[in-house]
């Protein structure tokens, strides 16, 4: 006889653990399964080890989806303040880094331990090292053939996450299950991911590796004002990670390296005040020195400013305010923080995350086609979608 649970959740990550505790507090008999040897591996590596667990300014505008209104209901009903109340009840020390971005002061482990304690206190069971081999619907129940035994449940919650960082246990199993039950999966692609560059630009920027400067980056009508970081592989930093979610292969980026300045007025003022200085020397007043000089070399802006005509300064100003880069690609799922696309939300209830065609089958967290901007929004979606499902399973 298969062991019977009211709720089985596949995936002991952020969304799965949150859903398990919340459903178990409602008195449901809950089991969480994960093929990995540890729960919440991505929580541990998140936020550089300090887990940016929510964003106080999170609104539906911070999410990408083919069906943007879908996320509104869940995000409205479980807000960043709700999660912060939980964090405070557990006495976890936290700090606000950039506006609204809340990080653990000590370690991401605090958030994982909080979720595990919540699961234990509520009575949810977690079983690791367990592979789900197949799922079938039999007489209104879901039957799971796992590497340890056969299990049955009325509500099956898929919280398998996306494809990013396969070494942390990511698989496409959630998408496979969705397809098996006839749900459409919008093509997954890596998001919040560094760009790689064409060999020539990569070589020329290589000496700048490790340098960061504030920029404004534009692509496909989206722009972000954040720091850009040059790495030995290409371009990263918050500005590049954010815009990568809106970039498609072949697209160009326009980078304004003097985002708060009128570049032409600056160049003209420099030419008047310091006619014998080079463009690089003048740029160094507003940009990191090494970046300024390498940027000037890259564009062959040599010689004193007094040698430049108005038309030439105009051209330089255009390059400074819209430096056009055509990335070779991205680093892909190996380093992407999230996976865009996923289970099409038009086939889910925005109230409960249940499949409209198969009530009893739920999809939560990153496996769903809702992806947040950088800055704690993705965890907020994991918590909010988990609670939406937990309230009805
Ligand atoms: P998650 O990936 O957390 O969990 C999925 C679980 O399912 C895993 O435990 C996995 O082992 C399991 N699983 C997969 N396939 C399975 C199968 N076939 N059978 C059984 N189990 C299976 N977000 C944010 O808001 N703030 C931040 O600071 C960061 N930082 C960050 C850093 C890095 C390096 C990454 C990669 C990601 C982030 N993120 C983030 C994003 C955030 O980690 C992500 O959005 C959430 O973890 C998604 O939660 P889920 O529960 O949906 O998936």
Coordinates of C-alpha atoms and ligand atoms in Angstrom, one line a residue:
X1 CA 0.0 0.0 0.0
X2 CA 1.4 3.4 -0.9
X3 CA 2.0 5.8 2.0
X4 CA -0.6 8.5 2.0
X5 CA -0.1 12.3 2.6
X6 CA -2.6 15.1 2.1
X7 CA 0.1 17.3 0.5
X8 CA 3.4 16.3 -1.2
X9 CA 5.8 19.0 -2.2
X10 CA 8.5 18.3 -4.7
X11 CA 11.5 20.6 -4.0
X12 CA 12.9 21.5 -0.6
X13 CA 14.0 25.0 -1.7
X14 CA 12.7 28.4 -0.8
X15 CA 9.2 28.0 -2.1
X16 CA 8.8 24.3 -1.1
X17 CA 9.9 24.8 2.6
X18 CA 7.7 27.9 3.0
X19 CA 4.7 26.1 1.5
X20 CA 5.3 23.0 3.7
X21 CA 5.4 24.9 6.9
X22 CA 2.4 27.1 6.1
X23 CA 0.3 24.1 5.0
X24 CA 1.3 22.0 8.0
X25 CA 0.3 24.9 10.3
X26 CA -3.2 24.5 8.7
X27 CA -3.2 21.0 10.0
X28 CA -2.4 19.3 6.7
X29 CA -0.2 16.1 6.6
X30 CA 2.7 17.3 4.5
X31 CA 5.8 15.6 3.0
X32 CA 8.6 17.5 1.2
X33 CA 10.8 15.5 -1.2
X34 CA 14.1 16.6 -2.6
X35 CA 16.7 14.7 -4.7
X36 CA 19.5 16.7 -3.2
X37 CA 21.4 15.8 0.0
X38 CA 20.6 19.1 1.6
X39 CA 17.5 21.4 1.7
X40 CA 17.7 25.0 0.5
X41 CA 21.1 25.0 -1.2
X42 CA 20.3 28.1 -3.2
X43 CA 19.2 29.9 -0.1
X44 CA 22.7 29.3 1.4
X45 CA 24.5 30.7 -1.7
X46 CA 22.2 33.6 -2.2
X47 CA 23.1 37.2 -1.6
X48 CA 26.8 36.4 -1.5
X49 CA 26.1 34.2 1.6
X50 CA 23.9 36.7 3.3
X51 CA 20.5 36.0 1.5
X52 CA 18.8 39.1 0.2
X53 CA 15.6 37.6 1.5
X54 CA 13.1 40.3 0.5
X55 CA 12.7 43.8 -0.9
X56 CA 10.5 46.2 1.0
X57 CA 9.7 48.1 -2.2
X58 CA 8.7 45.0 -4.2
X59 CA 5.7 45.6 -6.4
X60 CA 4.4 43.6 -9.4
X61 CA 6.4 46.0 -11.6
X62 CA 9.5 44.2 -10.4
X63 CA 8.5 41.0 -12.2
X64 CA 8.8 39.7 -15.7
X65 CA 6.1 37.4 -17.0
X66 CA 4.3 36.7 -20.3
X67 CA 1.1 37.5 -18.2
X68 CA 2.1 40.4 -16.0
X69 CA -1.1 40.7 -13.9
X70 CA -0.8 37.1 -12.7
X71 CA 1.6 37.8 -9.8
X72 CA -0.5 40.7 -8.3
X73 CA -2.8 38.7 -6.1
X74 CA -0.2 36.5 -4.4
X75 CA 2.2 39.4 -3.9
X76 CA -0.6 41.5 -2.4
X77 CA -1.7 38.9 0.1
X78 CA 1.8 38.0 1.3
X79 CA 3.9 41.1 1.5
X80 CA 7.6 41.7 2.3
X81 CA 6.4 42.9 5.7
X82 CA 4.8 39.5 6.4
X83 CA 8.1 37.8 5.7
X84 CA 10.0 40.4 7.7
X85 CA 7.6 39.7 10.7
X86 CA 8.6 36.1 10.5
X87 CA 12.3 36.9 10.4
X88 CA 11.9 39.2 13.4
X89 CA 10.0 36.5 15.3
X90 CA 13.0 34.3 14.9
X91 CA 15.3 37.0 16.1
X92 CA 17.4 37.1 12.9
X93 CA 19.7 40.1 12.6
X94 CA 19.3 41.8 9.2
X95 CA 20.2 45.0 7.5
X96 CA 19.0 47.1 4.6
X97 CA 21.7 47.5 2.0
X98 CA 20.5 49.3 -1.1
X99 CA 17.0 50.8 -0.8
X100 CA 14.6 48.2 0.4
X101 CA 16.9 45.2 0.0
X102 CA 17.0 43.3 3.2
X103 CA 20.0 41.0 3.9
X104 CA 21.0 38.7 6.8
X105 CA 23.6 40.4 8.9
X106 CA 25.3 37.0 9.7
X107 CA 24.5 34.3 7.2
X108 CA 22.0 32.9 4.8
X109 CA 21.9 29.9 7.1
X110 CA 19.7 32.0 9.4
X111 CA 16.9 32.0 6.8
X112 CA 17.3 28.3 6.0
X113 CA 17.3 27.4 9.7
X114 CA 14.2 29.5 10.2
X115 CA 12.4 27.7 7.4
X116 CA 13.5 24.3 8.7
X117 CA 12.4 25.2 12.3
X118 CA 9.0 26.3 10.9
X119 CA 8.6 23.0 9.1
X120 CA 9.5 21.1 12.2
X121 CA 7.3 23.1 14.6
X122 CA 4.4 22.8 12.2
X123 CA 5.0 19.0 11.7
X124 CA 6.0 18.9 8.0
X125 CA 8.2 16.0 7.1
X126 CA 11.2 16.5 4.8
X127 CA 12.8 13.6 3.0
X128 CA 16.1 14.3 1.1
X129 CA 18.1 12.1 -1.3
X130 CA 14.7 11.0 -2.8
X131 CA 14.2 11.0 -6.5
X132 CA 10.7 11.1 -8.0
X133 CA 10.7 8.7 -10.9
X134 CA 7.2 9.2 -12.1
X135 CA 3.9 10.8 -11.2
X136 CA 0.4 9.5 -12.2
X137 CA -3.1 10.6 -11.4
X138 CA -5.2 7.7 -10.1
X139 CA -8.8 8.2 -9.1
X140 CA -8.4 11.8 -8.1
X141 CA -5.1 11.3 -6.2
X142 CA -1.5 11.7 -7.3
X143 CA 0.7 8.6 -7.1
X144 CA 4.5 9.2 -7.0
X145 CA 6.9 6.4 -7.7
X146 CA 10.1 7.5 -5.8
X147 CA 13.5 6.0 -5.3
X148 CA 12.4 4.9 -1.8
X149 CA 8.7 4.0 -2.0
X150 CA 5.4 4.6 -3.6
X151 CA 3.5 7.7 -2.2
X152 CA 0.1 9.1 -2.7
X153 CA -1.4 12.5 -2.1
X154 CA -4.5 14.7 -2.8
X155 CA -2.4 17.9 -3.4
X156 CA 0.9 17.8 -5.3
X157 CA 2.9 21.0 -5.2
X158 CA 5.7 21.3 -7.7
X159 CA 8.4 23.6 -6.3
X160 CA 11.4 22.3 -8.3
X161 CA 12.8 25.7 -9.3
X162 CA 14.4 26.5 -12.6
X163 CA 17.5 25.4 -14.5
X164 CA 20.0 27.8 -13.1
X165 CA 23.1 26.4 -11.3
X166 CA 22.7 22.7 -12.1
X167 CA 25.5 22.0 -9.6
X168 CA 23.1 23.1 -6.9
X169 CA 20.5 20.4 -7.8
X170 CA 18.6 22.3 -10.5
X171 CA 16.7 20.1 -13.0
X172 CA 14.0 20.6 -15.6
X173 CA 11.7 18.1 -13.7
X174 CA 9.1 20.8 -12.9
X175 CA 8.8 21.6 -16.6
X176 CA 8.6 17.9 -17.5
X177 CA 5.7 17.4 -15.0
X178 CA 3.9 20.4 -16.3
X179 CA 4.1 19.1 -19.8
X180 CA 3.1 15.6 -18.8
X181 CA -0.2 17.1 -17.4
X182 CA -0.7 19.2 -20.6
X183 CA 0.4 22.6 -19.3
X184 CA 2.3 24.9 -21.6
X185 CA 5.9 25.7 -20.6
X186 CA 7.2 29.1 -22.0
X187 CA 10.8 28.6 -23.2
X188 CA 13.2 28.8 -20.2
X189 CA 16.3 31.0 -20.6
X190 CA 18.9 32.2 -18.1
X191 CA 18.2 35.6 -16.4
X192 CA 20.2 37.8 -14.0
X193 CA 23.4 36.5 -15.7
X194 CA 26.7 38.1 -16.7
X195 CA 27.4 38.8 -20.4
X196 CA 30.3 37.4 -22.4
X197 CA 32.0 39.5 -25.0
X198 CA 33.4 39.1 -28.5
X199 CA 37.1 38.1 -28.3
X200 CA 38.4 41.5 -29.4
X201 CA 36.5 43.6 -26.9
X202 CA 37.1 41.0 -24.1
X203 CA 40.8 41.3 -24.7
X204 CA 40.7 45.1 -24.7
X205 CA 38.6 45.3 -21.5
X206 CA 40.6 42.5 -19.7
X207 CA 42.9 45.0 -18.0
X208 CA 39.8 46.6 -16.4
X209 CA 38.8 43.3 -14.7
X210 CA 37.6 44.0 -11.2
X211 CA 36.6 47.7 -11.9
X212 CA 33.1 48.8 -11.1
X213 CA 31.4 52.1 -12.0
X214 CA 27.8 53.4 -12.0
X215 CA 26.2 53.3 -15.4
X216 CA 22.8 53.5 -17.0
X217 CA 22.2 50.6 -19.3
X218 CA 19.4 50.4 -21.9
X219 CA 18.1 47.4 -23.9
X220 CA 14.7 46.8 -25.4
X221 CA 13.1 49.9 -23.8
X222 CA 14.3 48.9 -20.3
X223 CA 17.0 50.7 -18.4
X224 CA 18.7 50.2 -15.1
X225 CA 20.9 52.7 -13.2
X226 CA 23.2 50.5 -11.2
X227 CA 26.9 49.7 -11.1
X228 CA 28.6 47.7 -13.9
X229 CA 31.5 45.4 -13.2
X230 CA 34.1 44.4 -15.7
X231 CA 35.2 40.8 -15.2
X232 CA 37.9 38.6 -16.9
X233 CA 35.0 36.9 -18.7
X234 CA 32.9 40.0 -19.7
X235 CA 30.5 42.3 -18.0
X236 CA 28.6 41.8 -14.8
X237 CA 27.5 43.8 -11.8
X238 CA 23.9 44.7 -10.9
X239 CA 23.3 46.8 -14.1
X240 CA 24.3 44.0 -16.4
X241 CA 22.6 41.3 -14.4
X242 CA 19.3 43.3 -14.4
X243 CA 19.4 44.1 -18.1
X244 CA 20.3 40.5 -19.1
X245 CA 16.8 39.5 -18.3
X246 CA 15.5 41.7 -21.1
X247 CA 18.3 40.9 -23.6
X248 CA 18.0 38.4 -26.4
X249 CA 20.8 37.0 -28.5
X250 CA 21.8 39.6 -31.2
X251 CA 20.5 42.6 -29.2
X252 CA 22.8 45.5 -28.5
X253 CA 23.2 47.3 -25.1
X254 CA 23.6 51.1 -24.8
X255 CA 25.7 52.0 -21.8
X256 CA 25.8 55.5 -20.5
X257 CA 29.1 55.7 -18.5
X258 CA 28.3 59.2 -17.3
X259 CA 24.7 58.7 -16.3
X260 CA 24.3 61.8 -14.1
X261 CA 26.1 64.2 -16.5
X262 CA 25.6 66.0 -19.7
X263 CA 28.6 64.6 -21.5
X264 CA 28.9 67.3 -24.2
X265 CA 28.7 70.2 -21.7
X266 CA 31.4 68.5 -19.6
X267 CA 33.7 67.9 -22.6
X268 CA 33.3 71.5 -23.7
X269 CA 34.0 72.8 -20.2
X270 CA 37.1 70.7 -19.9
X271 CA 38.4 71.9 -23.3
X272 CA 38.0 75.5 -22.1
X273 CA 39.4 74.9 -18.6
X274 CA 42.1 72.3 -19.3
X275 CA 42.8 72.4 -23.1
X276 CA 46.0 70.4 -22.8
X277 CA 44.5 67.5 -20.8
X278 CA 43.5 64.3 -22.6
X279 CA 39.9 63.0 -22.7
X280 CA 41.1 60.2 -20.4
X281 CA 42.5 62.6 -17.8
X282 CA 39.2 64.5 -17.8
X283 CA 37.1 61.4 -17.6
X284 CA 39.1 60.3 -14.6
X285 CA 37.4 63.1 -12.6
X286 CA 34.1 61.3 -12.9
X287 CA 35.1 57.6 -13.5
X288 CA 37.5 55.2 -11.8
X289 CA 41.0 56.3 -13.1
X290 CA 41.9 52.9 -14.8
X291 CA 38.5 52.7 -16.4
X292 CA 38.7 56.3 -17.7
X293 CA 42.1 55.8 -19.3
X294 CA 41.3 52.4 -20.8
X295 CA 37.9 53.7 -22.1
X296 CA 39.7 56.5 -23.8
X297 CA 42.3 54.1 -25.3
X298 CA 39.6 51.8 -26.5
X299 CA 38.1 54.6 -28.6
X300 CA 41.5 56.1 -29.6
X301 CA 40.8 59.4 -27.9
X302 CA 44.4 60.6 -27.8
X303 CA 46.0 64.0 -27.7
X304 CA 45.0 67.2 -25.9
X305 CA 41.3 68.3 -25.9
X306 CA 42.3 71.5 -27.7
X307 CA 42.8 69.5 -30.8
X308 CA 39.2 68.4 -30.9
X309 CA 36.5 70.2 -32.9
X310 CA 32.9 70.7 -31.7
X311 CA 31.8 67.9 -34.0
X312 CA 34.4 65.5 -32.6
X313 CA 33.4 66.3 -29.0
X314 CA 29.8 65.7 -30.0
X315 CA 30.8 62.2 -31.3
X316 CA 32.7 61.5 -28.1
X317 CA 29.8 62.6 -26.0
X318 CA 27.5 60.3 -27.9
X319 CA 29.8 57.4 -27.2
X320 CA 30.0 58.3 -23.5
X321 CA 26.2 58.4 -23.2
X322 CA 25.4 55.4 -25.4
X323 CA 28.4 53.1 -25.6
X324 CA 27.1 50.4 -27.9
X325 CA 28.0 46.8 -27.0
X326 CA 26.9 43.6 -28.7
X327 CA 27.5 40.9 -26.2
X328 CA 28.6 37.5 -27.6
X329 CA 26.2 35.8 -25.2
X330 CA 25.7 35.2 -21.5
X331 CA 27.4 32.8 -19.1
X332 CA 24.2 30.7 -19.2
X333 CA 22.7 28.6 -16.5
X334 CA 26.1 27.9 -15.0
X335 CA 26.0 31.3 -13.2
X336 CA 22.5 32.7 -13.9
X337 CA 20.6 33.6 -10.7
X338 CA 17.2 32.7 -12.2
X339 CA 15.5 31.1 -15.1
X340 CA 13.0 33.2 -17.1
X341 CA 10.0 31.5 -18.7
X342 CA 8.5 28.4 -17.2
X343 CA 4.9 27.2 -16.5
X344 CA 2.5 29.4 -18.4
X345 CA 0.5 31.3 -15.7
X346 CA -2.6 31.4 -18.0
X347 CA -3.2 27.8 -17.0
X348 CA -2.9 28.5 -13.2
X349 CA -5.2 30.1 -10.7
X350 CA -3.6 33.4 -9.5
X351 CA -5.4 32.8 -6.1
X352 CA -4.0 29.3 -5.4
X353 CA -1.3 28.5 -8.0
X354 CA -3.4 25.4 -8.9
X355 CA -3.6 24.1 -12.4
X356 CA -7.0 25.1 -13.8
X357 CA -7.2 21.8 -15.7
X358 CA -6.0 19.6 -12.7
X359 CA -7.1 21.0 -9.4
X360 CA -4.8 19.4 -6.9
X361 CA -1.7 20.1 -8.9
X362 CA 0.1 23.3 -7.9
X363 CA 3.2 25.1 -9.3
X364 CA 5.0 27.6 -7.1
X365 CA 8.3 29.6 -7.1
X366 CA 10.7 29.8 -9.9
X367 CA 9.3 27.0 -12.0
X368 CA 6.4 29.4 -12.8
X369 CA 6.8 32.1 -15.5
X370 CA 7.2 34.9 -13.0
X371 CA 10.8 36.2 -12.6
X372 CA 11.9 39.1 -10.4
X373 CA 14.4 41.8 -10.8
X374 CA 17.6 41.6 -8.8
X375 CA 17.3 42.7 -5.2
X376 CA 15.2 40.2 -3.1
X377 CA 12.2 40.1 -5.4
X378 CA 12.7 36.4 -6.4
X379 CA 12.6 35.2 -2.9
X380 CA 9.5 37.4 -2.3
X381 CA 7.8 35.6 -5.2
X382 CA 8.9 32.2 -3.7
X383 CA 7.3 33.1 -0.3
X384 CA 4.2 34.7 -1.7
X385 CA 3.4 32.0 -4.3
X386 CA 4.1 29.3 -1.6
X387 CA 1.7 30.9 0.9
X388 CA -1.0 31.3 -1.8
X389 CA -0.8 27.5 -2.5
X390 CA -0.5 26.6 1.2
X391 CA -3.7 28.4 2.0
X392 CA -5.8 26.0 -0.1
X393 CA -3.9 22.7 -0.4
Ligands
LIG1 P1 14.9 26.5 -5.5 O1 15.9 26.4 -6.6 O2 15.2 27.3 -4.3 O3 14.5 25.0 -5.0 C1 14.2 24.0 -5.9 C2 14.5 22.7 -5.2 O4 14.0 21.6 -6.0 C3 15.9 22.4 -4.9 O5 16.1 22.1 -3.6 C4 16.2 21.2 -5.8 O6 17.2 20.4 -5.3 C5 14.9 20.6 -5.9 N1 14.7 19.8 -7.1 C6 15.0 20.1 -8.4 N2 14.7 19.1 -9.2 C7 14.2 18.1 -8.4 C8 13.7 16.8 -8.7 N3 13.7 16.3 -9.9 N4 13.3 16.0 -7.6 C9 13.3 16.5 -6.4 N5 13.8 17.8 -6.1 C10 14.2 18.5 -7.1 N6 16.9 35.6 -5.0 C11 16.7 36.7 -4.1 O7 15.5 37.1 -4.0 N7 17.7 37.2 -3.4 C12 19.0 36.7 -3.5 O8 19.9 37.2 -2.7 C13 19.3 35.7 -4.4 N8 20.6 35.3 -4.6 C14 20.8 34.3 -5.5 C15 22.1 33.9 -5.7 C16 22.4 32.8 -6.6 C17 23.8 32.4 -6.8 C18 21.3 32.1 -7.2 C19 21.6 31.0 -8.1 C20 20.0 32.6 -7.0 C21 19.7 33.7 -6.2 N9 18.4 34.1 -6.0 C22 18.2 35.2 -5.1 C23 17.3 33.5 -6.7 C24 16.6 32.5 -5.7 O9 17.6 31.6 -5.2 C25 15.5 31.7 -6.4 O10 14.6 32.6 -7.1 C26 14.7 30.9 -5.4 O11 15.6 30.0 -4.7 C27 13.6 30.1 -6.1 O12 13.0 29.3 -5.1 P2 12.4 27.9 -5.5 O13 12.0 27.2 -4.3 O14 11.4 28.1 -6.6 O15 13.6 27.1 -6.2

